Amino acid sequence: MGAVLQYGLYLAVLVLLGIPLGAYIKKVMDGEKTFLSRVLTPCENLVYKAMRVKKDEQMNWKKYLLSVLLFNGIGLIFLFLLQLLQGVLPGNPQGLPGVKWDLSFNTAVSFVTNTNWQAYSGENTLSYLTQALGLTVQNFVSAATGIAVLFALIRGFIKVKTDGLGSFWVDMTRIVIHILIPLNLVIAVALVGGGVIQNLKPAETVSLLEPVAVSTETFAVDENQQRIENAVIDEGTGTVTVDGKTVENATVVLAGDVLGSFKQDSTVLNSDVLPGAEIGDVSLDEHKATITFAGQTMAVSLVTEQFVPMGPAASQVAIKQTGTNGGGYMGVNSAHPLENANPFTNILEMISLLLIPVALCFTFGKAVKNKKQGIAIFMSMFIVLVLALGIVAYTEQIATPQLAQNGAVDLSMVDQAGGNMEGKETRFGIAASSTWAAFTTAASNGSVNSMHDSYTPLAGMVTMLLMQLGEVIFGGVGCGLYGMLAFAILAVFIAGLMVGRTPEFLGKKIEPYEMKWSVLVCLATPIAILVGSGLAAVVPSVMDSLHNGGAHGFSEMLYAYSSCGGNNGSAFAGFNANTVFLNVSLGLVMLFARFLPIIGTLAIAGSLAGKKKIATTAGTLSTTNGMFVFLLIVVVLLIGALSFFPALALGPLAEFFGSIA
């Protein structure tokens, strides 16, 4: 019951904050006064003056599109060069070298497209200058681009017999200055207060309270903790064979694996891998020791210090969440205690994931002067999100038969976390981790506070499916809503065919031109994901990037292309994407899935703006009632199910049925 209340609280707070924020965004984009206008409007006007922007300019859809492509193209080139040259630029106290060209390309594309896919560890790869001037700036402007395109589409519904959709430069300026900067300033300060770091210090090395023993060789032990002699170890699958026969319940220890920690005044090793092992012949100065287990002695290395990254994390974390960017400052993202310190910061970041996408639904209703329409779109997204969250939460709580070990392992929530805690932080537990996983993949955000690679097969499938639907279950800021509106156009067209009348949406006729572009917008994500993952599946080198074999290995690859095709950015943690082929191919997938929908959306906006309004009659299909909400959900799920069922059947579904066999 406590977990159910926790889930309900997250959703309720999200809605309660989204409604007033939606009203504020509408006022900003209409140029109306807000409580911040006195401070921010002079800054806005200063930008117009410096850039020589005409505040009252009305661009047609082609000029608006050209501005979008030009702005983002310049940003891509700048970020690409910034990474290549960071080794000779200031703001680099760690002395990090320039980033190789393929990774620079991938990262530049990733942040320009609001994907923030990261095939590297941020704190060990990018300088403070690159993080702040490159990544953080793109976090703002890529988010603003999505909102700007959305408002161009909204104006297409509102305007009558005109080709003007507003000015891209005015829209960008207002979004960044009036919405993103104030919101993220508040959140960043709150994160700093909660323990997230924000400084320009070089990384620090600190001594561990308890030294850690690390294996220097690869070996296997049986269920009795006896070392298996003459063992043949498959590191990919974790299977152990002797003379061709598989050894059941064997534990594989890889070179570099942490065996456990020990106190300097104790001989007993605190190890989950080798229970009862003892430490001997310790030399902290030389970082050497031996351990004894089951009467056998072997050498290990000792780790006595830990590398602790520093830097301006809080400012980047704030915009990574509210801008549905997702790229973390640390390699493990918001699972890192310096990026997500405690339950307070966890709740704050988790609510921020969906805050603007939820708010934009209510903004849309106010902008088109039909609040019920905004609520209908919101309910379509909300219902699917609740269903997805329910499946993830339930499957993670019951875990799998293997984890339960036929009842030998207690998975209840009595005096313990319970359920599948693999890959999750104990300070968050299953409820907060499951909610984050559903929110981040629904929001096209990509940040994580747990490792999705360790989720149960069905939970992992749901996170994939949320991305594969085209980032429309709230989705990214702006792009999620204009993607859902493309599905709404498809839904009214289908409904119109059923009743034999010309489809209409918000007083505008939906004709073949709008339909063609809507289909392209809706199919861009499936095309990018399926073509990309299909090509990757036949490239031999990609197999070396998989951490697992079989169905789960295929899921790792499918998840990666789903994440990039859905402009999400999360990953199954075991997948090594930092290769030339994967960096380039995933980058191209991100570009395709981001900008084809933008082109289609603006084309639809331009066409709608040139049309006259049609009066509502008794025969007009209602797009605000429960029937339309149901129809819209069915259309979204049908396209997702029909497009991805074969791929999902080869990955998570096969893994699920294999787990219960």
Short mmCIF file of C-alpha atoms in Angstrom, two decimals, residues 27 105 108 184 410 524 568 634:
data_model
loop_
_atom_site.label_atom_id
_atom_site.label_comp_id
_atom_site.label_asym_id
_atom_site.label_seq_id
_atom_site.Cartn_x
_atom_site.Cartn_y
_atom_site.Cartn_z
CA LYS A 27 1.46 33.85 -21.49
CA PHE A 105 30.35 13.43 -33.85
CA ALA A 108 27.52 16.60 -30.87
CA ASN A 184 16.42 25.72 -13.93
CA ASP A 410 12.21 -13.58 0.32
CA ALA A 524 10.11 8.34 -38.54
CA ASN A 568 15.90 9.33 -25.43
CA VAL A 634 -5.42 2.60 -29.78
#
